[in-house]
């Protein structure tokens, strides 16, 4: 459905461009000089050479195996080769042996670090620290570009509200605002602030709605309305485009019956015409070919035509363009102008990255930046900030002077590969510092290691060995969770409890009466309600990356105070899916009605609740979005607004006193939520509109002054336009999505 305004904009943009009128502002930041070079090169190219640029192949191993295709100008980009010597040879063939010498665009999934692996993106989101995330992306770019990789297929911006979906690990969680800020940070970090040989093109993906896969089963259909797309799923992509993202990847899913790789509405009408995106659009791996399986096209020729007509520039591993586009142009089915537009987008990125001037890398020097101390330091800080303290009865922080013997146990205590998490292709486990290694180094001779379980799925009836060791220990550190292989692409789960006998292990440890600290490493929020009673404290570390061990040791022993907040809702049971904080009110919001246990307590109870909740699990999650404890305590007091009524172009100035009322320094992620009480459409209970990290010493207070432009309250309404609708609103300044005092205001 195209709204009138958007249709008008689309037609206007097309007319201006067709008449050679003023180019809409470039989203990638091109210049007249870049465009001159692109046009000059394009004019020399044959149709076959143009189509060759639109072909991306996976090319690992000996370049000689691909020399003929590269020399013949049939390859515009390769992925999955990372060796600098081999990449130099690939480039040499392209630059010195092909007719026009156009360098290859070398891509790789550098998703949360290259060699130095950072926490998985879901963990990075838990930091609520865009500056730190940008720093990590910059480090990833420094390491990857040193080896010749100039394009990463990251950041993944898929909003995910179903933890059964394994790829929740790769994104920034359930919230549009947080996702957008993290995406902007990664784009800035990867691409850098000026174009040089360390600039790595970002690729925002998967466009669009992929995380809403029905049933949480990867690659499954999605059924998002245009309003849901525009109000929830598209804004992070639009923000990343505005941040200058150079490329975008279409998604595997069909949304409302249309696979994204052939979806003109989202790729051409919205991305190209409305947003003016003039970067490169690439398919996902064979997502063009998969449109045959979807039943959207009957053969590779048809799906190639559907993709080019949708505005897709480059074909990853279908060979649809290289096999059929020339024939489609010769037959008149596809205009050569469409090919020219696609090739311009590709050449533009190559010119802007300086590939023509610098196609090669200094292979001998490539290793120097890998795992640099400052990179490892940033990875450790990221892992520290990404951990979320979900429970603490005072067990943490441990006093190193008072615990002699430390028992380390659990399948994730010494898992150097799995600790890196999903999509850590180039992380070398030899460089991983596990919790066991970090604790042994810090407390030589005081750590006893009895794993108890060799992996997360192992089943055991008894834990005599672990229990015996526990009895000799002063404290028990249990590292639990899921291996990297249990999350990520194609790894959906229907049961989110700790697998195997992990919960039984924790219960056995609890029974010893010794203090138990549980740390969970996972790619998603597992359902850990049953485990909470069996530990005094629980840290949720997601998959913390190369430096997870030192980070967790620092957190457990109090060198660092936890500051992470949940980027997704933690459920009590998988049966609550989907449950997220920014849900609609419904006509019957939960009012605290009885639960099953209450009903049995009141025998003969005849009527049950008539509102939206579960009789057995109620209406609330285990932990809400934005939740996280600290070793200190923060209180919010005297919240206020600088007005009661605001103009639509005004600025809301909210203030509040934040106090550190605990016994140590801490950092609080202050969050601001807004609710639109009445709209032309039903509106979410609340939506995050601002967050910031505030560090306070014990006893210190500060007066927070926060500005929220009223324009941030705009949404796509019933009439299909985006605007702020007048009416009454509420605003909360709080430490999570479920607390705080509502302040009222209106917009006129
Ligand atoms: C995969 C993923 C995508 C990745 C691409 C290249 O199937 O869906 O995120 O970037 O293929 O590896």
XYZ file of C-alpha atoms and ligand atoms in Angstrom, residues 79 109 153 167 170 205-206 249 252 284-285 316 423 489, ligand 1:
26
model
C 33.427 -13.185 0.130
C 30.897 -11.448 8.017
C 27.887 -7.826 6.359
C 19.585 -14.959 15.221
C 23.144 -11.148 16.121
C 20.708 -6.204 7.176
C 18.427 -8.096 6.788
C 21.342 -6.682 2.329
C 15.442 -14.308 3.227
C 21.526 -12.524 1.044
C 23.227 -15.829 0.217
C 25.273 -13.224 -3.700
C 29.263 -15.539 13.755
C 21.526 -18.700 11.873
C 24.130 -15.801 5.539
C 23.421 -14.774 6.372
C 23.912 -13.386 6.155
C 25.395 -13.419 5.829
C 25.541 -14.083 4.482
C 27.008 -14.212 4.059
O 23.243 -16.782 5.114
O 21.998 -14.733 6.329
O 23.617 -12.631 7.343
O 25.925 -12.110 5.806
O 24.936 -15.360 4.450
O 27.688 -15.085 4.906
